């Protein structure tokens, strides 16, 4: 194990605590949640540190960097290091995934790949270890690198506790090593401009750090994304360290978290005081639009740093006269327009491929190492960031006040639901609970506690693999609503087809007598001659022609029917149309596309669209399970009276006042679709091309069957 010690001291090579093997980025959500905080430490290994070579401060050679991790963030780090205006080179990467290592080596040519950090340090001489893995692994990997004599850069969140942060800081100081957390927003132009303008603001009276963001619901690679609360914790350090940086610069004092409140759906409000100045921290999953800003108000003006657009707006001066009040909005408007345009143009022209501020932070860190100068992030700021993060994490883990619900009767039957944490699944689970069922949800991740339905049993399971028998034990019915919604063919094979096969086989083995498979209206072929799609229409013959999603749904339905017959298990099919929530309307994809403040609606306003309200769909599925013997074998679940596109656009306008709607006629769409098909064949020869015109084509639907069932469905609801 060789590691440059960038101080003039050398270490003789003592026996170390075992070096923790690398935990890569391509891991399931359960590891992120702390279920694998460190690797086993039995059977310690004897590791010797070799004497350091000549420090870069003396030789002028590039700083040698090893990146631990091979995910998207690690790739950003490799690109940022290559862009540094400082002699530094990525010489090694470590990740247990061969494909992740290959991707990293493509970005950092000349680097060597290793499966673990231990192996890397044993074989390579490096100066800095850049830890870019899931947060639960940060502490053991950082400690291993420090004990090997390496400086460390650690992505945020740095570690999970103040005690761990203090221990690593003290360890680094005892060895003359340096630590830097991934607080790159401090080195973005807006943050630097704020620091420059602070003296002009006079005495600060208000500091606000605000961050609203949209959670990731689908990963492009098909892996389950993090729970919303864990995504909040992942982003939380950014607004925290921005606020703390301003408070530290405002004057001396002790930093205190004086108030903290976590809302019922992921909104954090906190007050942080230092001396006579109190700052406000707001982080929200619900607030819209997506924003990240730092706002300062003082006795001589205000400044607002916008990190989404990379701009700063300022009003310097008392701002109390009538002329000030008159011209202030025009000043702000012109600054927003011209500075945003300039910032966007700069990003495009420079072809920015990594986060702003990241290369600058690396450069400052490397410079502090080479010149033995101050750290780019002070240990106090790092420690306080972790302390506030830790307190918010504890508040998120605290159970909410129990929501009122009626427990199911002792005689209530058990229904197992897959996909119960999704858009349809949540409505379905609520309906089942209301109707008195005992509900067990099988999902790839647990829901955030504010999304969990009271009284429901949630079990984490990989449906693409054989299921433990106890997961379906005692089930009277199964509603299989899980399916892949993103990714390519491989992801849909695993999370749609394989999941369906495993669920049907497990249900048959458990003796389930009611299996409801939730398919999609998209699996049906478009009839010739302008006739309507009905419940008995044939399936689409070209299953791959409409993309991975339709292929996965279609092949899953055929597989479910075949296995149901082979295994002698009663099985029925429900095919929902495009799901919408009329209470919180978001337009379906087949209506058109939102482009900022404009919506492009495709087709004729008078055409109907095959949509269905998500809550009516849930009631229909529950009715089919309740009345399994009398329910049809196949039901196309649609609104009994289909809305026109004009009706849906009206709902869109009601939900989004001021939105502009532009209609794209079919006559224009068809030649555009031909061009798109030609382009796909040129760019991706041998792969099926998607026909956009076919997706948006006018389609008639026969709703007689669902309309005939609707009265009974609503009557059953009223009787509950």
mmCIF file of C-alpha atoms in Angstrom, residues 200-551:
data_model
loop_
_atom_site.group_PDB
_atom_site.id
_atom_site.type_symbol
_atom_site.label_atom_id
_atom_site.label_comp_id
_atom_site.label_asym_id
_atom_site.label_seq_id
_atom_site.Cartn_x
_atom_site.Cartn_y
_atom_site.Cartn_z
ATOM 1 C CA UNK A 200 -21.717 46.721 0.653
ATOM 2 C CA UNK A 201 -24.868 45.384 2.330
ATOM 3 C CA UNK A 202 -24.083 46.959 5.669
ATOM 4 C CA UNK A 203 -25.255 45.152 8.787
ATOM 5 C CA UNK A 204 -26.959 41.889 7.810
ATOM 6 C CA UNK A 205 -30.477 41.406 9.130
ATOM 7 C CA UNK A 206 -31.679 38.345 7.211
ATOM 8 C CA UNK A 207 -30.115 35.333 5.498
ATOM 9 C CA UNK A 208 -32.219 32.713 3.765
ATOM 10 C CA UNK A 209 -31.036 29.502 2.124
ATOM 11 C CA UNK A 210 -33.792 27.854 0.096
ATOM 12 C CA UNK A 211 -33.781 24.650 -1.925
ATOM 13 C CA UNK A 212 -36.777 23.046 -3.636
ATOM 14 C CA UNK A 213 -36.272 20.044 -5.876
ATOM 15 C CA UNK A 214 -38.087 17.226 -7.613
ATOM 16 C CA UNK A 215 -37.410 13.720 -6.420
ATOM 17 C CA UNK A 216 -36.169 11.088 -8.830
ATOM 18 C CA UNK A 217 -39.017 8.632 -9.387
ATOM 19 C CA UNK A 218 -37.378 6.550 -12.085
ATOM 20 C CA UNK A 219 -33.752 5.730 -12.740
ATOM 21 C CA UNK A 220 -32.719 5.449 -16.412
ATOM 22 C CA UNK A 221 -31.004 2.138 -15.646
ATOM 23 C CA UNK A 222 -34.159 0.681 -14.086
ATOM 24 C CA UNK A 223 -32.797 0.484 -10.543
ATOM 25 C CA UNK A 224 -35.105 1.574 -7.738
ATOM 26 C CA UNK A 225 -34.411 5.202 -6.794
ATOM 27 C CA UNK A 226 -33.875 6.303 -3.224
ATOM 28 C CA UNK A 227 -36.860 7.000 -1.025
ATOM 29 C CA UNK A 228 -37.900 10.667 -1.108
ATOM 30 C CA UNK A 229 -36.725 11.274 2.468
ATOM 31 C CA UNK A 230 -33.291 9.855 1.642
ATOM 32 C CA UNK A 231 -33.106 12.018 -1.470
ATOM 33 C CA UNK A 232 -33.847 15.011 0.761
ATOM 34 C CA UNK A 233 -30.981 14.043 3.069
ATOM 35 C CA UNK A 234 -28.705 13.585 0.075
ATOM 36 C CA UNK A 235 -29.320 17.163 -1.120
ATOM 37 C CA UNK A 236 -29.576 18.779 2.331
ATOM 38 C CA UNK A 237 -25.867 19.651 2.843
ATOM 39 C CA UNK A 238 -25.936 22.152 -0.049
ATOM 40 C CA UNK A 239 -28.364 24.692 1.465
ATOM 41 C CA UNK A 240 -26.923 24.062 4.942
ATOM 42 C CA UNK A 241 -23.286 24.861 4.131
ATOM 43 C CA UNK A 242 -24.299 27.889 2.039
ATOM 44 C CA UNK A 243 -26.145 29.315 5.036
ATOM 45 C CA UNK A 244 -23.338 28.482 7.470
ATOM 46 C CA UNK A 245 -20.737 30.099 5.234
ATOM 47 C CA UNK A 246 -22.557 33.445 5.353
ATOM 48 C CA UNK A 247 -23.156 33.178 9.098
ATOM 49 C CA UNK A 248 -19.463 32.461 9.686
ATOM 50 C CA UNK A 249 -18.458 35.457 7.574
ATOM 51 C CA UNK A 250 -20.923 37.748 9.377
ATOM 52 C CA UNK A 251 -18.957 37.684 12.609
ATOM 53 C CA UNK A 252 -17.849 35.625 15.618
ATOM 54 C CA UNK A 253 -20.134 33.550 17.767
ATOM 55 C CA UNK A 254 -21.399 30.065 18.369
ATOM 56 C CA UNK A 255 -23.601 28.477 15.724
ATOM 57 C CA UNK A 256 -26.874 27.162 17.157
ATOM 58 C CA UNK A 257 -29.859 25.422 15.617
ATOM 59 C CA UNK A 258 -32.636 27.248 17.463
ATOM 60 C CA UNK A 259 -35.700 25.798 15.724
ATOM 61 C CA UNK A 260 -36.427 22.819 13.500
ATOM 62 C CA UNK A 261 -39.657 21.553 11.998
ATOM 63 C CA UNK A 262 -40.145 18.802 9.455
ATOM 64 C CA UNK A 263 -43.453 18.812 7.596
ATOM 65 C CA UNK A 264 -45.590 15.791 6.882
ATOM 66 C CA UNK A 265 -44.394 15.473 3.283
ATOM 67 C CA UNK A 266 -40.744 16.422 3.302
ATOM 68 C CA UNK A 267 -40.449 20.161 3.936
ATOM 69 C CA UNK A 268 -37.768 21.241 6.405
ATOM 70 C CA UNK A 269 -37.848 24.629 8.161
ATOM 71 C CA UNK A 270 -34.963 25.581 10.442
ATOM 72 C CA UNK A 271 -33.562 28.663 12.153
ATOM 73 C CA UNK A 272 -29.800 28.840 12.644
ATOM 74 C CA UNK A 273 -28.280 31.573 14.816
ATOM 75 C CA UNK A 274 -24.733 32.840 15.077
ATOM 76 C CA UNK A 275 -24.155 35.825 17.308
ATOM 77 C CA UNK A 276 -26.860 38.402 16.606
ATOM 78 C CA UNK A 277 -27.744 37.048 13.153
ATOM 79 C CA UNK A 278 -30.341 34.347 12.540
ATOM 80 C CA UNK A 279 -30.580 32.555 9.222
ATOM 81 C CA UNK A 280 -33.518 30.695 7.717
ATOM 82 C CA UNK A 281 -33.166 27.279 6.082
ATOM 83 C CA UNK A 282 -35.915 25.789 3.904
ATOM 84 C CA UNK A 283 -35.616 22.532 1.969
ATOM 85 C CA UNK A 284 -38.723 21.139 0.312
ATOM 86 C CA UNK A 285 -39.784 18.283 -1.936
ATOM 87 C CA UNK A 286 -43.143 19.930 -2.600
ATOM 88 C CA UNK A 287 -42.339 23.574 -3.359
ATOM 89 C CA UNK A 288 -42.416 24.592 -7.016
ATOM 90 C CA UNK A 289 -40.731 25.691 -9.163
ATOM 91 C CA UNK A 290 -37.393 23.989 -8.586
ATOM 92 C CA UNK A 291 -35.138 26.632 -7.053
ATOM 93 C CA UNK A 292 -31.905 27.012 -5.137
ATOM 94 C CA UNK A 293 -31.118 30.476 -3.864
ATOM 95 C CA UNK A 294 -29.278 32.323 -1.124
ATOM 96 C CA UNK A 295 -30.778 35.670 -0.177
ATOM 97 C CA UNK A 296 -29.153 38.287 2.044
ATOM 98 C CA UNK A 297 -30.750 41.498 3.305
ATOM 99 C CA UNK A 298 -28.832 44.200 5.137
ATOM 100 C CA UNK A 299 -29.076 47.815 6.206
ATOM 101 C CA UNK A 300 -27.852 48.940 2.775
ATOM 102 C CA UNK A 301 -29.466 46.576 0.310
ATOM 103 C CA UNK A 302 -30.051 42.999 -0.680
ATOM 104 C CA UNK A 303 -28.469 40.335 -2.859
ATOM 105 C CA UNK A 304 -29.987 37.143 -4.250
ATOM 106 C CA UNK A 305 -27.789 34.314 -5.553
ATOM 107 C CA UNK A 306 -29.657 31.988 -7.931
ATOM 108 C CA UNK A 307 -27.802 28.681 -8.243
ATOM 109 C CA UNK A 308 -30.220 27.156 -10.771
ATOM 110 C CA UNK A 309 -29.535 29.892 -13.339
ATOM 111 C CA UNK A 310 -26.055 30.772 -12.098
ATOM 112 C CA UNK A 311 -26.845 34.469 -11.589
ATOM 113 C CA UNK A 312 -26.919 37.142 -8.891
ATOM 114 C CA UNK A 313 -29.378 40.011 -8.530
ATOM 115 C CA UNK A 314 -28.617 42.896 -6.226
ATOM 116 C CA UNK A 315 -30.134 46.170 -5.061
ATOM 117 C CA UNK A 316 -27.449 48.145 -3.260
ATOM 118 C CA UNK A 317 -28.521 51.235 -1.345
ATOM 119 C CA UNK A 318 -31.165 52.144 1.238
ATOM 120 C CA UNK A 319 -34.053 51.555 -1.175
ATOM 121 C CA UNK A 320 -36.435 53.731 0.824
ATOM 122 C CA UNK A 321 -37.275 56.560 -1.554
ATOM 123 C CA UNK A 322 -40.174 56.617 -3.967
ATOM 124 C CA UNK A 323 -37.801 56.451 -6.936
ATOM 125 C CA UNK A 324 -36.070 53.413 -5.417
ATOM 126 C CA UNK A 325 -39.400 51.628 -5.030
ATOM 127 C CA UNK A 326 -40.412 52.538 -8.578
ATOM 128 C CA UNK A 327 -37.233 51.385 -10.300
ATOM 129 C CA UNK A 328 -36.420 48.352 -8.113
ATOM 130 C CA UNK A 329 -38.600 45.822 -10.005
ATOM 131 C CA UNK A 330 -37.188 46.977 -13.357
ATOM 132 C CA UNK A 331 -33.638 46.665 -12.069
ATOM 133 C CA UNK A 332 -34.299 43.132 -10.867
ATOM 134 C CA UNK A 333 -36.127 42.167 -14.078
ATOM 135 C CA UNK A 334 -33.295 43.400 -16.313
ATOM 136 C CA UNK A 335 -30.676 41.646 -14.173
ATOM 137 C CA UNK A 336 -32.591 38.365 -14.295
ATOM 138 C CA UNK A 337 -33.038 38.548 -18.070
ATOM 139 C CA UNK A 338 -29.576 39.612 -19.171
ATOM 140 C CA UNK A 339 -27.576 37.700 -16.573
ATOM 141 C CA UNK A 340 -29.548 34.482 -17.048
ATOM 142 C CA UNK A 341 -29.093 34.714 -20.824
ATOM 143 C CA UNK A 342 -25.359 35.263 -20.387
ATOM 144 C CA UNK A 343 -25.030 32.395 -17.895
ATOM 145 C CA UNK A 344 -26.920 29.927 -20.104
ATOM 146 C CA UNK A 345 -24.902 30.945 -23.162
ATOM 147 C CA UNK A 346 -21.666 30.461 -21.231
ATOM 148 C CA UNK A 347 -22.692 26.944 -20.186
ATOM 149 C CA UNK A 348 -23.636 25.997 -23.749
ATOM 150 C CA UNK A 349 -20.532 27.489 -25.379
ATOM 151 C CA UNK A 350 -18.220 25.893 -22.837
ATOM 152 C CA UNK A 351 -20.066 22.567 -23.198
ATOM 153 C CA UNK A 352 -20.109 22.199 -19.457
ATOM 154 C CA UNK A 353 -20.261 18.503 -18.590
ATOM 155 C CA UNK A 354 -19.777 18.614 -14.820
ATOM 156 C CA UNK A 355 -21.233 20.601 -11.975
ATOM 157 C CA UNK A 356 -20.309 24.311 -11.803
ATOM 158 C CA UNK A 357 -17.870 24.983 -8.975
ATOM 159 C CA UNK A 358 -16.634 21.398 -8.800
ATOM 160 C CA UNK A 359 -13.381 21.943 -10.693
ATOM 161 C CA UNK A 360 -12.802 25.162 -8.745
ATOM 162 C CA UNK A 361 -13.252 23.369 -5.411
ATOM 163 C CA UNK A 362 -10.826 20.616 -6.451
ATOM 164 C CA UNK A 363 -8.331 23.266 -7.543
ATOM 165 C CA UNK A 364 -8.595 25.081 -4.189
ATOM 166 C CA UNK A 365 -8.146 21.790 -2.330
ATOM 167 C CA UNK A 366 -5.135 20.738 -4.370
ATOM 168 C CA UNK A 367 -3.598 24.179 -3.926
ATOM 169 C CA UNK A 368 -4.075 24.002 -0.149
ATOM 170 C CA UNK A 369 -2.255 20.662 -0.185
ATOM 171 C CA UNK A 370 0.644 21.781 -2.337
ATOM 172 C CA UNK A 371 1.117 25.161 -0.628
ATOM 173 C CA UNK A 372 0.095 23.961 2.836
ATOM 174 C CA UNK A 373 -2.479 26.757 2.835
ATOM 175 C CA UNK A 374 -5.937 27.074 4.385
ATOM 176 C CA UNK A 375 -8.564 24.477 3.541
ATOM 177 C CA UNK A 376 -11.307 25.489 1.092
ATOM 178 C CA UNK A 377 -13.898 24.407 3.692
ATOM 179 C CA UNK A 378 -13.033 25.013 7.335
ATOM 180 C CA UNK A 379 -13.237 22.111 9.777
ATOM 181 C CA UNK A 380 -15.754 24.107 11.847
ATOM 182 C CA UNK A 381 -18.025 24.602 8.827
ATOM 183 C CA UNK A 382 -17.755 20.919 7.948
ATOM 184 C CA UNK A 383 -18.529 19.854 11.516
ATOM 185 C CA UNK A 384 -21.504 22.234 11.809
ATOM 186 C CA UNK A 385 -22.898 21.117 8.444
ATOM 187 C CA UNK A 386 -22.825 17.501 9.612
ATOM 188 C CA UNK A 387 -24.346 18.454 12.975
ATOM 189 C CA UNK A 388 -27.358 20.186 11.389
ATOM 190 C CA UNK A 389 -27.681 17.373 8.816
ATOM 191 C CA UNK A 390 -27.696 14.836 11.648
ATOM 192 C CA UNK A 391 -30.421 16.699 13.555
ATOM 193 C CA UNK A 392 -32.623 16.926 10.468
ATOM 194 C CA UNK A 393 -32.022 13.217 9.773
ATOM 195 C CA UNK A 394 -33.192 12.356 13.291
ATOM 196 C CA UNK A 395 -36.266 14.553 12.857
ATOM 197 C CA UNK A 396 -37.097 12.778 9.588
ATOM 198 C CA UNK A 397 -36.832 9.412 11.299
ATOM 199 C CA UNK A 398 -39.170 10.469 14.124
ATOM 200 C CA UNK A 399 -42.611 8.915 13.686
ATOM 201 C CA UNK A 400 -45.370 11.256 12.604
ATOM 202 C CA UNK A 401 -48.490 11.709 14.653
ATOM 203 C CA UNK A 402 -50.573 8.627 13.846
ATOM 204 C CA UNK A 403 -53.213 9.206 11.200
ATOM 205 C CA UNK A 404 -56.698 8.080 12.040
ATOM 206 C CA UNK A 405 -57.731 4.837 10.380
ATOM 207 C CA UNK A 406 -60.049 1.956 11.099
ATOM 208 C CA UNK A 407 -58.145 -1.306 11.683
ATOM 209 C CA UNK A 408 -59.389 -4.226 9.587
ATOM 210 C CA UNK A 409 -61.593 -6.778 11.255
ATOM 211 C CA UNK A 410 -59.937 -9.931 12.579
ATOM 212 C CA UNK A 411 -61.705 -11.876 9.856
ATOM 213 C CA UNK A 412 -60.464 -9.531 7.091
ATOM 214 C CA UNK A 413 -58.791 -11.219 4.154
ATOM 215 C CA UNK A 414 -55.234 -10.460 3.079
ATOM 216 C CA UNK A 415 -54.454 -9.029 -0.349
ATOM 217 C CA UNK A 416 -50.865 -8.759 -1.591
ATOM 218 C CA UNK A 417 -50.192 -5.772 -3.829
ATOM 219 C CA UNK A 418 -47.157 -5.156 -6.018
ATOM 220 C CA UNK A 419 -46.421 -1.657 -7.242
ATOM 221 C CA UNK A 420 -48.156 -0.340 -4.147
ATOM 222 C CA UNK A 421 -45.839 2.663 -3.757
ATOM 223 C CA UNK A 422 -46.443 4.053 -7.267
ATOM 224 C CA UNK A 423 -49.017 6.478 -8.654
ATOM 225 C CA UNK A 424 -51.766 3.881 -9.148
ATOM 226 C CA UNK A 425 -50.507 1.701 -6.305
ATOM 227 C CA UNK A 426 -50.956 4.358 -3.622
ATOM 228 C CA UNK A 427 -54.559 5.017 -4.692
ATOM 229 C CA UNK A 428 -55.173 1.268 -4.814
ATOM 230 C CA UNK A 429 -53.775 0.671 -1.325
ATOM 231 C CA UNK A 430 -55.882 3.515 0.138
ATOM 232 C CA UNK A 431 -59.011 2.027 -1.431
ATOM 233 C CA UNK A 432 -58.266 -1.474 -0.161
ATOM 234 C CA UNK A 433 -57.680 -0.209 3.381
ATOM 235 C CA UNK A 434 -60.886 1.815 3.284
ATOM 236 C CA UNK A 435 -62.789 -1.278 2.132
ATOM 237 C CA UNK A 436 -61.549 -3.341 5.075
ATOM 238 C CA UNK A 437 -58.854 -5.530 3.494
ATOM 239 C CA UNK A 438 -55.597 -6.422 5.217
ATOM 240 C CA UNK A 439 -52.910 -5.199 2.823
ATOM 241 C CA UNK A 440 -49.323 -6.319 2.275
ATOM 242 C CA UNK A 441 -47.290 -4.335 -0.258
ATOM 243 C CA UNK A 442 -44.254 -5.827 -2.005
ATOM 244 C CA UNK A 443 -41.937 -3.146 -3.369
ATOM 245 C CA UNK A 444 -38.298 -2.599 -4.328
ATOM 246 C CA UNK A 445 -38.012 0.035 -1.602
ATOM 247 C CA UNK A 446 -39.929 1.139 1.456
ATOM 248 C CA UNK A 447 -41.923 4.340 1.061
ATOM 249 C CA UNK A 448 -41.060 7.502 2.955
ATOM 250 C CA UNK A 449 -42.962 7.426 6.230
ATOM 251 C CA UNK A 450 -45.242 10.259 5.100
ATOM 252 C CA UNK A 451 -46.249 8.142 2.054
ATOM 253 C CA UNK A 452 -46.896 4.949 4.026
ATOM 254 C CA UNK A 453 -50.568 4.113 4.505
ATOM 255 C CA UNK A 454 -51.469 3.419 8.158
ATOM 256 C CA UNK A 455 -52.085 -0.236 8.878
ATOM 257 C CA UNK A 456 -50.372 -1.462 5.703
ATOM 258 C CA UNK A 457 -47.515 -3.986 5.861
ATOM 259 C CA UNK A 458 -44.622 -3.033 3.543
ATOM 260 C CA UNK A 459 -42.082 -5.657 2.496
ATOM 261 C CA UNK A 460 -38.966 -5.007 0.398
ATOM 262 C CA UNK A 461 -38.518 -7.615 -2.324
ATOM 263 C CA UNK A 462 -36.851 -8.023 -5.706
ATOM 264 C CA UNK A 463 -39.770 -9.346 -7.713
ATOM 265 C CA UNK A 464 -37.509 -10.422 -10.567
ATOM 266 C CA UNK A 465 -36.088 -13.186 -8.367
ATOM 267 C CA UNK A 466 -37.757 -16.172 -6.685
ATOM 268 C CA UNK A 467 -39.847 -14.905 -3.772
ATOM 269 C CA UNK A 468 -39.740 -16.276 -0.213
ATOM 270 C CA UNK A 469 -42.889 -18.286 0.475
ATOM 271 C CA UNK A 470 -43.823 -16.208 3.532
ATOM 272 C CA UNK A 471 -44.403 -13.080 1.419
ATOM 273 C CA UNK A 472 -47.626 -14.545 0.002
ATOM 274 C CA UNK A 473 -48.518 -16.715 2.952
ATOM 275 C CA UNK A 474 -52.192 -16.407 3.850
ATOM 276 C CA UNK A 475 -53.066 -14.228 0.849
ATOM 277 C CA UNK A 476 -56.598 -14.538 -0.492
ATOM 278 C CA UNK A 477 -55.796 -12.382 -3.520
ATOM 279 C CA UNK A 478 -52.905 -10.784 -5.399
ATOM 280 C CA UNK A 479 -53.068 -7.555 -7.394
ATOM 281 C CA UNK A 480 -49.949 -7.391 -9.535
ATOM 282 C CA UNK A 481 -49.556 -3.745 -10.556
ATOM 283 C CA UNK A 482 -45.747 -3.541 -10.605
ATOM 284 C CA UNK A 483 -43.986 -2.936 -13.905
ATOM 285 C CA UNK A 484 -40.931 -1.115 -15.176
ATOM 286 C CA UNK A 485 -41.593 2.429 -16.389
ATOM 287 C CA UNK A 486 -38.082 3.498 -17.434
ATOM 288 C CA UNK A 487 -34.867 2.087 -18.809
ATOM 289 C CA UNK A 488 -34.233 -0.146 -21.774
ATOM 290 C CA UNK A 489 -35.123 -3.663 -22.805
ATOM 291 C CA UNK A 490 -33.012 -5.293 -20.091
ATOM 292 C CA UNK A 491 -34.754 -3.378 -17.292
ATOM 293 C CA UNK A 492 -38.208 -4.168 -18.666
ATOM 294 C CA UNK A 493 -37.262 -7.827 -19.017
ATOM 295 C CA UNK A 494 -36.324 -7.967 -15.341
ATOM 296 C CA UNK A 495 -38.919 -5.716 -13.719
ATOM 297 C CA UNK A 496 -41.910 -6.467 -15.956
ATOM 298 C CA UNK A 497 -41.552 -9.946 -17.471
ATOM 299 C CA UNK A 498 -39.421 -11.692 -14.846
ATOM 300 C CA UNK A 499 -41.383 -10.026 -12.043
ATOM 301 C CA UNK A 500 -44.664 -11.240 -13.535
ATOM 302 C CA UNK A 501 -43.390 -14.799 -13.848
ATOM 303 C CA UNK A 502 -42.128 -14.877 -10.260
ATOM 304 C CA UNK A 503 -45.376 -13.406 -8.890
ATOM 305 C CA UNK A 504 -47.641 -15.821 -10.783
ATOM 306 C CA UNK A 505 -45.551 -18.833 -9.769
ATOM 307 C CA UNK A 506 -45.347 -17.727 -6.132
ATOM 308 C CA UNK A 507 -49.100 -17.070 -5.999
ATOM 309 C CA UNK A 508 -49.888 -20.483 -7.458
ATOM 310 C CA UNK A 509 -47.526 -22.127 -4.972
ATOM 311 C CA UNK A 510 -49.240 -20.253 -2.114
ATOM 312 C CA UNK A 511 -52.685 -21.443 -3.274
ATOM 313 C CA UNK A 512 -53.971 -17.968 -4.206
ATOM 314 C CA UNK A 513 -57.375 -18.205 -5.917
ATOM 315 C CA UNK A 514 -57.690 -14.615 -7.127
ATOM 316 C CA UNK A 515 -54.895 -13.085 -9.203
ATOM 317 C CA UNK A 516 -55.496 -9.744 -10.887
ATOM 318 C CA UNK A 517 -52.836 -8.714 -13.400
ATOM 319 C CA UNK A 518 -52.709 -4.999 -14.215
ATOM 320 C CA UNK A 519 -51.686 -4.555 -17.846
ATOM 321 C CA UNK A 520 -52.112 -1.514 -20.095
ATOM 322 C CA UNK A 521 -54.425 -0.366 -22.865
ATOM 323 C CA UNK A 522 -51.288 0.220 -24.948
ATOM 324 C CA UNK A 523 -50.905 -3.534 -25.575
ATOM 325 C CA UNK A 524 -53.889 -3.602 -27.946
ATOM 326 C CA UNK A 525 -53.471 -3.321 -31.695
ATOM 327 C CA UNK A 526 -55.033 -0.372 -33.503
ATOM 328 C CA UNK A 527 -57.956 -1.775 -35.536
ATOM 329 C CA UNK A 528 -58.168 -1.145 -39.271
ATOM 330 C CA UNK A 529 -60.935 0.788 -40.937
ATOM 331 C CA UNK A 530 -61.471 3.248 -38.123
ATOM 332 C CA UNK A 531 -63.263 0.804 -35.808
ATOM 333 C CA UNK A 532 -63.002 1.161 -32.043
ATOM 334 C CA UNK A 533 -60.613 -0.600 -29.697
ATOM 335 C CA UNK A 534 -62.616 -2.920 -27.462
ATOM 336 C CA UNK A 535 -61.909 -5.235 -24.540
ATOM 337 C CA UNK A 536 -61.707 -8.119 -27.040
ATOM 338 C CA UNK A 537 -59.395 -6.436 -29.557
ATOM 339 C CA UNK A 538 -56.288 -8.425 -30.555
ATOM 340 C CA UNK A 539 -52.921 -7.677 -28.993
ATOM 341 C CA UNK A 540 -50.337 -5.577 -30.820
ATOM 342 C CA UNK A 541 -48.401 -7.942 -33.140
ATOM 343 C CA UNK A 542 -45.260 -5.799 -33.345
ATOM 344 C CA UNK A 543 -44.490 -5.711 -29.641
ATOM 345 C CA UNK A 544 -41.079 -4.052 -30.023
ATOM 346 C CA UNK A 545 -42.259 -1.387 -32.426
ATOM 347 C CA UNK A 546 -43.670 0.823 -29.679
ATOM 348 C CA UNK A 547 -40.677 0.736 -27.372
ATOM 349 C CA UNK A 548 -39.568 -1.155 -24.250
ATOM 350 C CA UNK A 549 -42.512 -0.113 -22.055
ATOM 351 C CA UNK A 550 -45.263 -1.443 -24.361
ATOM 352 C CA UNK A 551 -43.178 -4.536 -25.114
#
